[in-house]
mmCIF file of C-alpha atoms in Angstrom:
data_model
loop_
_atom_site.group_PDB
_atom_site.id
_atom_site.type_symbol
_atom_site.label_atom_id
_atom_site.label_comp_id
_atom_site.label_asym_id
_atom_site.label_seq_id
_atom_site.Cartn_x
_atom_site.Cartn_y
_atom_site.Cartn_z
ATOM 1 C CA MET V 101 12.420 -0.543 23.917
ATOM 2 C CA TYR V 102 13.594 -3.133 26.409
ATOM 3 C CA LYS V 103 10.497 -4.293 28.205
ATOM 4 C CA GLN V 104 8.770 -7.636 28.675
ATOM 5 C CA ARG V 105 5.435 -7.470 26.890
ATOM 6 C CA ASP V 106 2.282 -9.461 26.320
ATOM 7 C CA PHE V 107 -0.448 -9.184 23.660
ATOM 8 C CA SER V 108 -1.902 -5.886 24.889
ATOM 9 C CA ALA V 109 1.526 -4.336 25.522
ATOM 10 C CA TYR V 110 2.704 -5.113 21.974
ATOM 11 C CA ILE V 111 -0.236 -3.082 20.654
ATOM 12 C CA SER V 112 -0.326 -0.334 23.293
ATOM 13 C CA ASP V 113 3.425 0.291 23.087
ATOM 14 C CA THR V 114 3.215 0.525 19.299
ATOM 15 C CA ILE V 115 0.531 3.188 19.688
ATOM 16 C CA ALA V 116 2.542 4.918 22.428
ATOM 17 C CA PHE V 117 5.603 5.011 20.161
ATOM 18 C CA PHE V 118 3.733 6.848 17.415
ATOM 19 C CA LYS V 119 2.160 9.248 19.905
ATOM 20 C CA ILE V 120 5.684 10.421 20.683
ATOM 21 C CA TYR V 121 7.531 9.999 17.393
ATOM 22 C CA TRP V 122 4.874 10.182 14.646
ATOM 23 C CA LYS V 123 5.759 13.674 13.404
ATOM 24 C CA ASN V 124 9.500 13.054 13.168
ATOM 25 C CA PHE V 125 9.049 9.457 12.004
ATOM 26 C CA PHE V 126 6.682 10.074 9.095
ATOM 27 C CA GLY V 127 8.179 13.457 8.245
ATOM 28 C CA ASN V 128 11.604 11.917 7.677
ATOM 29 C CA TYR V 129 10.044 8.920 5.931
ATOM 30 C CA ILE V 130 8.459 11.217 3.340
ATOM 31 C CA VAL V 131 11.691 13.186 2.911
ATOM 32 C CA ILE V 132 13.804 10.047 2.417
ATOM 33 C CA THR V 133 11.402 7.988 0.305
ATOM 34 C CA GLY V 134 9.135 10.663 -1.199
ATOM 35 C CA GLY V 135 11.059 11.118 -4.443
ATOM 36 C CA ILE V 136 11.214 7.407 -5.234
ATOM 37 C CA LEU V 137 7.590 6.917 -4.169
ATOM 38 C CA ALA V 138 6.470 9.769 -6.453
ATOM 39 C CA LEU V 139 8.399 8.278 -9.384
ATOM 40 C CA LEU V 140 7.002 4.830 -8.658
ATOM 41 C CA SER V 141 3.471 6.218 -8.453
ATOM 42 C CA LEU V 142 3.941 7.997 -11.783
ATOM 43 C CA PHE V 143 5.009 4.805 -13.532
ATOM 44 C CA TYR V 144 2.152 2.822 -12.050
ATOM 45 C CA PHE V 145 -0.320 5.548 -12.977
ATOM 46 C CA PHE V 146 0.565 5.462 -16.687
ATOM 47 C CA LEU V 147 0.762 1.685 -16.652
ATOM 48 C CA PHE V 148 -2.667 1.139 -15.097
ATOM 49 C CA ARG V 149 -4.356 4.162 -16.654
ATOM 50 C CA ASP V 150 -4.073 2.676 -20.130
ATOM 51 C CA LEU V 151 -4.844 -0.802 -18.832
ATOM 52 C CA PHE V 152 -7.989 0.216 -16.966
ATOM 53 C CA THR V 153 -9.100 2.555 -19.769
ATOM 54 C CA ALA V 154 -8.874 -0.281 -22.255
ATOM 55 C CA LEU V 155 -10.649 -2.633 -19.882
ATOM 56 C CA PHE V 156 -13.590 -0.339 -19.104
ATOM 57 C CA ASN V 157 -14.016 1.392 -22.431
ATOM 58 C CA THR V 158 -17.263 0.140 -24.044
ATOM 59 C CA SER V 159 -17.850 3.080 -26.369
ATOM 60 C CA ASN V 160 -17.657 0.832 -29.420
ATOM 61 C CA ARG V 161 -21.395 0.120 -29.625
ATOM 62 C CA GLY V 162 -21.348 -1.160 -26.099
ATOM 63 C CA ILE V 163 -18.803 -3.832 -26.931
ATOM 64 C CA GLY V 164 -15.987 -4.103 -24.416
ATOM 65 C CA TYR V 165 -12.367 -3.917 -25.478
ATOM 66 C CA ASP V 166 -10.588 -7.263 -25.661
ATOM 67 C CA ILE V 167 -7.901 -6.767 -23.041
ATOM 68 C CA GLY V 168 -5.638 -9.186 -24.882
ATOM 69 C CA TYR V 169 -5.154 -6.597 -27.619
ATOM 70 C CA TYR V 170 -3.755 -4.142 -25.110
ATOM 71 C CA PHE V 171 -0.664 -6.274 -24.609
ATOM 72 C CA THR V 172 -0.204 -7.176 -28.287
ATOM 73 C CA ASP V 173 -0.754 -3.614 -29.554
ATOM 74 C CA ASN V 174 1.701 -1.994 -27.105
ATOM 75 C CA PRO V 175 4.286 -4.659 -26.235
ATOM 76 C CA LEU V 176 7.363 -2.402 -26.053
ATOM 77 C CA LEU V 177 5.684 0.358 -24.046
ATOM 78 C CA PHE V 178 3.971 -2.069 -21.707
ATOM 79 C CA MET V 179 7.078 -4.169 -21.017
ATOM 80 C CA SER V 180 9.299 -1.097 -20.554
ATOM 81 C CA LEU V 181 6.944 0.433 -18.010
ATOM 82 C CA LEU V 182 6.495 -2.910 -16.277
ATOM 83 C CA VAL V 183 10.243 -3.582 -15.943
ATOM 84 C CA VAL V 184 10.950 -0.075 -14.617
ATOM 85 C CA ALA V 185 8.010 -0.331 -12.200
ATOM 86 C CA ILE V 186 9.194 -3.713 -10.878
ATOM 87 C CA VAL V 187 12.772 -2.499 -10.352
ATOM 88 C CA LEU V 188 11.568 0.658 -8.591
ATOM 89 C CA THR V 189 9.127 -1.363 -6.486
ATOM 90 C CA ILE V 190 11.839 -3.756 -5.281
ATOM 91 C CA PHE V 191 14.251 -0.921 -4.501
ATOM 92 C CA PHE V 192 11.628 1.159 -2.725
ATOM 93 C CA SER V 193 10.287 -1.820 -0.767
ATOM 94 C CA ILE V 194 13.784 -2.551 0.529
ATOM 95 C CA LEU V 195 14.326 1.077 1.524
ATOM 96 C CA SER V 196 10.862 1.389 3.072
ATOM 97 C CA THR V 197 11.227 -1.819 5.102
ATOM 98 C CA ALA V 198 14.643 -0.841 6.426
ATOM 99 C CA TYR V 199 13.522 2.615 7.532
ATOM 100 C CA PRO V 200 11.565 1.636 10.705
ATOM 101 C CA VAL V 201 14.240 -0.890 11.699
ATOM 102 C CA VAL V 202 16.959 1.753 11.505
ATOM 103 C CA TYR V 203 14.763 4.368 13.208
ATOM 104 C CA LEU V 204 14.045 2.085 16.165
ATOM 105 C CA LYS V 205 17.724 1.221 16.457
ATOM 106 C CA MET V 206 18.684 4.904 16.563
ATOM 107 C CA THR V 207 15.971 5.537 19.142
ATOM 108 C CA GLU V 208 17.258 2.672 21.270
ATOM 109 C CA GLU V 209 20.839 3.971 21.067
ATOM 110 C CA THR V 210 20.203 7.687 21.658
ATOM 111 C CA ASP V 211 16.780 7.967 23.335
ATOM 112 C CA ARG V 212 16.109 10.970 21.088
ATOM 113 C CA ALA V 213 12.952 11.979 19.223
ATOM 114 C CA ASP V 214 14.330 14.552 16.786
ATOM 115 C CA PHE V 215 16.428 12.777 14.160
ATOM 116 C CA SER V 216 17.191 14.497 10.873
ATOM 117 C CA ALA V 217 16.564 12.825 7.529
ATOM 118 C CA SER V 218 20.280 12.911 6.729
ATOM 119 C CA GLU V 219 21.142 11.070 9.964
ATOM 120 C CA ILE V 220 18.663 8.300 9.206
ATOM 121 C CA PHE V 221 19.671 8.027 5.565
ATOM 122 C CA GLU V 222 23.362 7.766 6.439
ATOM 123 C CA ARG V 223 22.565 4.870 8.771
ATOM 124 C CA ILE V 224 20.449 3.166 6.112
ATOM 125 C CA LYS V 225 23.326 3.508 3.632
ATOM 126 C CA LYS V 226 25.592 1.579 6.028
ATOM 127 C CA PHE V 227 23.021 -1.229 6.201
ATOM 128 C CA PHE V 228 22.288 -1.225 2.480
ATOM 129 C CA PRO V 229 24.600 -4.135 1.484
ATOM 130 C CA LYS V 230 22.964 -6.330 4.139
ATOM 131 C CA ILE V 231 19.522 -5.198 3.010
ATOM 132 C CA ILE V 232 20.287 -6.234 -0.571
ATOM 133 C CA ARG V 233 21.649 -9.595 0.569
ATOM 134 C CA PHE V 234 18.550 -10.169 2.674
ATOM 135 C CA ALA V 235 16.329 -9.545 -0.340
ATOM 136 C CA LEU V 236 18.332 -11.948 -2.509
ATOM 137 C CA PHE V 237 18.519 -14.664 0.167
ATOM 138 C CA SER V 238 14.777 -14.365 0.786
ATOM 139 C CA LEU V 239 14.066 -15.198 -2.858
ATOM 140 C CA ILE V 240 15.746 -18.599 -2.475
ATOM 141 C CA THR V 241 14.587 -19.357 1.068
ATOM 142 C CA PHE V 242 11.345 -17.714 2.168
ATOM 143 C CA LEU V 243 9.709 -17.673 -1.261
ATOM 144 C CA PRO V 244 9.954 -21.450 -1.892
ATOM 145 C CA LEU V 245 8.975 -22.229 1.720
ATOM 146 C CA ILE V 246 5.947 -19.947 1.533
ATOM 147 C CA THR V 247 4.907 -21.462 -1.785
ATOM 148 C CA VAL V 248 5.108 -25.025 -0.462
ATOM 149 C CA ALA V 249 3.304 -24.118 2.775
ATOM 150 C CA THR V 250 0.521 -22.368 0.856
ATOM 151 C CA VAL V 251 0.040 -25.321 -1.485
ATOM 152 C CA LEU V 252 -0.080 -27.797 1.407
ATOM 153 C CA ALA V 253 -2.500 -25.628 3.364
ATOM 154 C CA SER V 254 -4.711 -25.268 0.286
ATOM 155 C CA VAL V 255 -4.798 -29.038 -0.138
ATOM 156 C CA LEU V 256 -5.685 -29.438 3.542
ATOM 157 C CA VAL V 257 -8.643 -27.087 3.152
ATOM 158 C CA ILE V 258 -10.790 -30.185 2.510
ATOM 159 C CA LEU V 259 -10.112 -30.939 6.173
ATOM 160 C CA VAL V 260 -11.061 -28.568 8.967
ATOM 161 C CA VAL V 261 -7.442 -28.192 10.033
ATOM 162 C CA GLY V 262 -6.542 -26.721 6.644
ATOM 163 C CA VAL V 263 -8.740 -23.684 7.235
ATOM 164 C CA PHE V 264 -6.956 -22.849 10.503
ATOM 165 C CA VAL V 265 -3.567 -23.409 8.880
ATOM 166 C CA LEU V 266 -4.404 -20.900 6.149
ATOM 167 C CA ILE V 267 -5.648 -18.367 8.683
ATOM 168 C CA LEU V 268 -2.430 -18.652 10.713
ATOM 169 C CA LEU V 269 -0.101 -18.893 7.733
ATOM 170 C CA MET V 270 -0.032 -15.253 6.666
ATOM 171 C CA PRO V 271 0.624 -13.639 10.087
ATOM 172 C CA ALA V 272 3.058 -16.419 11.063
ATOM 173 C CA VAL V 273 5.107 -16.089 7.878
ATOM 174 C CA SER V 274 5.035 -12.284 8.093
ATOM 175 C CA VAL V 275 6.297 -12.350 11.682
ATOM 176 C CA TRP V 276 9.023 -14.850 10.826
ATOM 177 C CA ILE V 277 10.273 -12.744 7.906
ATOM 178 C CA MET V 278 10.175 -9.472 9.865
ATOM 179 C CA GLN V 279 11.937 -10.951 12.897
ATOM 180 C CA THR V 280 14.568 -12.473 10.623
ATOM 181 C CA PHE V 281 15.060 -9.071 9.024
ATOM 182 C CA TYR V 282 15.539 -7.395 12.414
ATOM 183 C CA ALA V 283 17.972 -10.078 13.553
ATOM 184 C CA TYR V 284 19.988 -10.063 10.312
ATOM 185 C CA LEU V 285 20.195 -6.285 10.003
ATOM 186 C CA LEU V 286 21.059 -5.482 13.618
ATOM 187 C CA ASN V 287 23.454 -8.334 14.387
ATOM 188 C CA ASP V 288 26.664 -9.664 12.906
ATOM 189 C CA ILE V 289 25.224 -13.073 12.031
ATOM 190 C CA SER V 290 24.573 -15.084 8.888
ATOM 191 C CA PHE V 291 21.226 -15.173 7.130
ATOM 192 C CA THR V 292 20.537 -18.747 8.232
ATOM 193 C CA ASP V 293 21.302 -17.823 11.846
ATOM 194 C CA ALA V 294 18.928 -14.884 11.522
ATOM 195 C CA MET V 295 16.250 -17.226 10.170
ATOM 196 C CA ARG V 296 16.743 -19.513 13.164
ATOM 197 C CA GLN V 297 16.544 -16.568 15.549
ATOM 198 C CA GLY V 298 13.379 -15.314 13.861
ATOM 199 C CA TRP V 299 11.907 -18.806 14.113
ATOM 200 C CA LYS V 300 12.726 -18.994 17.842
ATOM 201 C CA ILE V 301 11.088 -15.615 18.437
ATOM 202 C CA LEU V 302 7.987 -16.675 16.519
ATOM 203 C CA PHE V 303 7.589 -19.989 18.344
ATOM 204 C CA SER V 304 8.485 -18.703 21.775
ATOM 205 C CA LYS V 305 6.237 -18.987 24.808
ATOM 206 C CA LYS V 306 4.458 -15.839 23.621
ATOM 207 C CA PHE V 307 3.565 -17.245 20.194
ATOM 208 C CA TRP V 308 -0.139 -16.373 20.438
ATOM 209 C CA HIS V 309 0.621 -12.910 21.845
ATOM 210 C CA ILE V 310 2.973 -12.156 18.939
ATOM 211 C CA ILE V 311 0.719 -13.605 16.240
ATOM 212 C CA GLY V 312 -2.379 -12.005 17.761
ATOM 213 C CA SER V 313 -0.884 -8.515 17.971
ATOM 214 C CA ALA V 314 0.425 -8.717 14.392
ATOM 215 C CA ALA V 315 -2.985 -9.904 13.144
ATOM 216 C CA VAL V 316 -4.820 -7.117 14.998
ATOM 217 C CA ILE V 317 -2.481 -4.424 13.658
ATOM 218 C CA TYR V 318 -2.764 -5.879 10.141
ATOM 219 C CA ILE V 319 -6.575 -5.946 10.270
ATOM 220 C CA LEU V 320 -6.800 -2.396 11.644
ATOM 221 C CA LEU V 321 -4.475 -1.101 8.935
ATOM 222 C CA ASN V 322 -6.480 -2.821 6.209
ATOM 223 C CA ILE V 323 -9.738 -1.421 7.587
ATOM 224 C CA ALA V 324 -8.274 2.090 7.621
ATOM 225 C CA GLN V 325 -6.961 1.693 4.090
ATOM 226 C CA SER V 326 -10.291 0.315 2.858
ATOM 227 C CA VAL V 327 -12.210 3.239 4.351
ATOM 228 C CA VAL V 328 -9.954 5.684 2.529
ATOM 229 C CA THR V 329 -10.049 3.924 -0.860
ATOM 230 C CA LEU V 330 -13.204 1.813 -1.028
ATOM 231 C CA ILE V 331 -15.734 4.600 -0.398
ATOM 232 C CA PRO V 332 -14.361 6.892 -3.171
ATOM 233 C CA TYR V 333 -14.143 3.872 -5.468
ATOM 234 C CA MET V 334 -17.815 3.011 -4.930
ATOM 235 C CA ILE V 335 -18.895 6.629 -5.448
ATOM 236 C CA ILE V 336 -16.931 6.942 -8.690
ATOM 237 C CA PHE V 337 -18.023 3.540 -9.981
ATOM 238 C CA PHE V 338 -21.747 4.103 -9.423
ATOM 239 C CA SER V 339 -21.632 7.666 -10.722
ATOM 240 C CA VAL V 340 -20.050 6.446 -13.949
ATOM 241 C CA LEU V 341 -22.584 3.626 -14.268
ATOM 242 C CA SER V 342 -25.502 6.005 -13.777
ATOM 243 C CA SER V 343 -24.280 8.515 -16.361
ATOM 244 C CA GLY V 344 -24.868 8.469 -20.112
ATOM 245 C CA ASN V 345 -26.350 5.419 -21.766
ATOM 246 C CA GLY V 346 -25.037 3.007 -19.180
ATOM 247 C CA ALA V 347 -21.794 2.251 -21.014
ATOM 248 C CA LEU V 348 -18.685 2.251 -18.894
ATOM 249 C CA SER V 349 -16.800 5.484 -19.354
ATOM 250 C CA ALA V 350 -13.167 5.441 -20.395
ATOM 251 C CA SER V 351 -12.511 8.010 -17.659
ATOM 252 C CA LEU V 352 -13.121 5.254 -15.116
ATOM 253 C CA GLY V 353 -9.656 3.957 -15.972
ATOM 254 C CA VAL V 354 -8.101 7.238 -14.816
ATOM 255 C CA TYR V 355 -10.117 7.239 -11.581
ATOM 256 C CA MET V 356 -9.223 3.607 -10.894
ATOM 257 C CA SER V 357 -5.538 4.329 -11.459
ATOM 258 C CA VAL V 358 -5.584 7.275 -9.055
ATOM 259 C CA LEU V 359 -7.272 5.178 -6.374
ATOM 260 C CA TYR V 360 -4.756 2.380 -6.938
ATOM 261 C CA ILE V 361 -1.896 4.855 -6.444
ATOM 262 C CA VAL V 362 -3.508 6.189 -3.255
ATOM 263 C CA ALA V 363 -3.902 2.628 -1.958
ATOM 264 C CA LEU V 364 -0.259 1.889 -2.848
ATOM 265 C CA ILE V 365 1.040 4.945 -0.984
ATOM 266 C CA LEU V 366 -1.133 4.195 2.043
ATOM 267 C CA SER V 367 0.016 0.565 2.157
ATOM 268 C CA TYR V 368 3.682 1.609 2.213
ATOM 269 C CA ILE V 369 3.133 4.275 4.872
ATOM 270 C CA MET V 370 0.987 2.016 7.062
ATOM 271 C CA SER V 371 3.398 -0.913 6.746
ATOM 272 C CA ASN V 372 5.728 1.113 8.983
ATOM 273 C CA ILE V 373 3.264 0.644 11.837
ATOM 274 C CA LEU V 374 3.427 -3.145 11.499
ATOM 275 C CA MET V 375 7.232 -3.056 11.321
ATOM 276 C CA VAL V 376 7.389 -0.952 14.499
ATOM 277 C CA ASN V 377 5.027 -3.421 16.169
ATOM 278 C CA GLN V 378 7.448 -6.202 15.260
ATOM 279 C CA GLY V 379 10.285 -4.059 16.593
ATOM 280 C CA MET V 380 8.520 -4.097 19.943
ATOM 281 C CA VAL V 381 8.433 -7.883 19.695
ATOM 282 C CA TYR V 382 12.135 -8.050 18.803
ATOM 283 C CA TYR V 383 13.351 -5.790 21.621
ATOM 284 C CA SER V 384 10.993 -7.444 24.074
ATOM 285 C CA THR V 385 12.586 -10.788 23.210
ATOM 286 C CA LEU V 386 16.050 -9.329 23.787
ATOM 287 C CA GLU V 387 14.893 -8.130 27.207
ATOM 288 C CA GLN V 388 13.655 -11.621 28.096
ATOM 289 C CA VAL V 389 17.009 -13.150 27.138
ATOM 290 C CA ASN V 390 19.524 -10.495 28.201
ATOM 291 C CA HIS V 391 17.604 -8.541 30.875
ATOM 292 C CA THR V 392 18.952 -5.322 29.386
ATOM 293 C CA GLN V 393 16.531 -3.036 31.200
ATOM 294 C CA ALA V 394 17.183 -4.657 34.562
ATOM 295 C CA LEU V 395 20.957 -4.321 34.141
ATOM 296 C CA SER V 396 20.529 -0.684 33.121
ATOM 297 C CA GLU V 397 18.514 0.030 36.271
ATOM 298 C CA ILE V 398 21.198 -1.638 38.407
ATOM 299 C CA ASP V 399 23.829 0.599 36.787
ATOM 300 C CA LEU V 400 21.713 3.657 37.560
ATOM 301 C CA ILE V 401 21.418 2.592 41.191
ATOM 302 C CA GLY V 402 25.191 2.358 41.399
ATOM 303 C CA GLN V 403 25.559 5.836 39.932
ATOM 304 C CA ASN V 404 23.042 7.253 42.397
ATOM 305 C CA VAL V 405 24.968 5.717 45.305
ATOM 306 C CA GLU V 406 28.136 7.393 44.112
#
């Protein structure tokens, strides 16, 4: 973990990590989060199945369904499913985001590659109060800041500089939030101190290396996800259009919902790769400041002399 890195090392070490740990990492991830993810997927399936079916159903003499009626005809069912889905999404997102942070910490402490799901879950449980606080604090700090920055960048689009600001905004904000999360979860510091530490890591001398590696990982993950979901979507969509009298089939809503669930599951699983990449950034920063690896090697030399 403790190693000074540049742009290529951030990416290569992320890949190297998963070459070693991928089976144990993702196996335990599915064991720990699989039940909640399955429940979340089920709620989203029923929610979007009816929504997409209503949207694409044109069996009434080719006249499309007014989507506004979907909400007014089923207000209790729709709101109940939506509330449950939102609560489950928030809870699962917190658990899913904490998983790679805790896994890297356990790897750093033990240098093992064979953790059990119960070991990881017990560690996550200890961090859970801090995870909840981080989520609540983020709503009143990061969310307003991101909103203001997005609005300002959108206004500046009329100038050339605004385009570059928008391009940099998403990876920069993502890195800041993830580094703050690492700092807050793994250290006995306040949330504001963690934000300052995350900011310092982001705007360190390796700013472009950090932003560049995060952007590359993000783009690669989105390409992989698009290949998995976009091609089946296009096949289903055109097959439905070419069948019958040209009217959109109500079954398209079911297909769309399934693809949405697949995309949701893939996004959660693949987000672990980005979080591990940011873990490499975090531990690399600690090495630059504390020279942990160098001190460890000195200790080993002393032991060998003895």
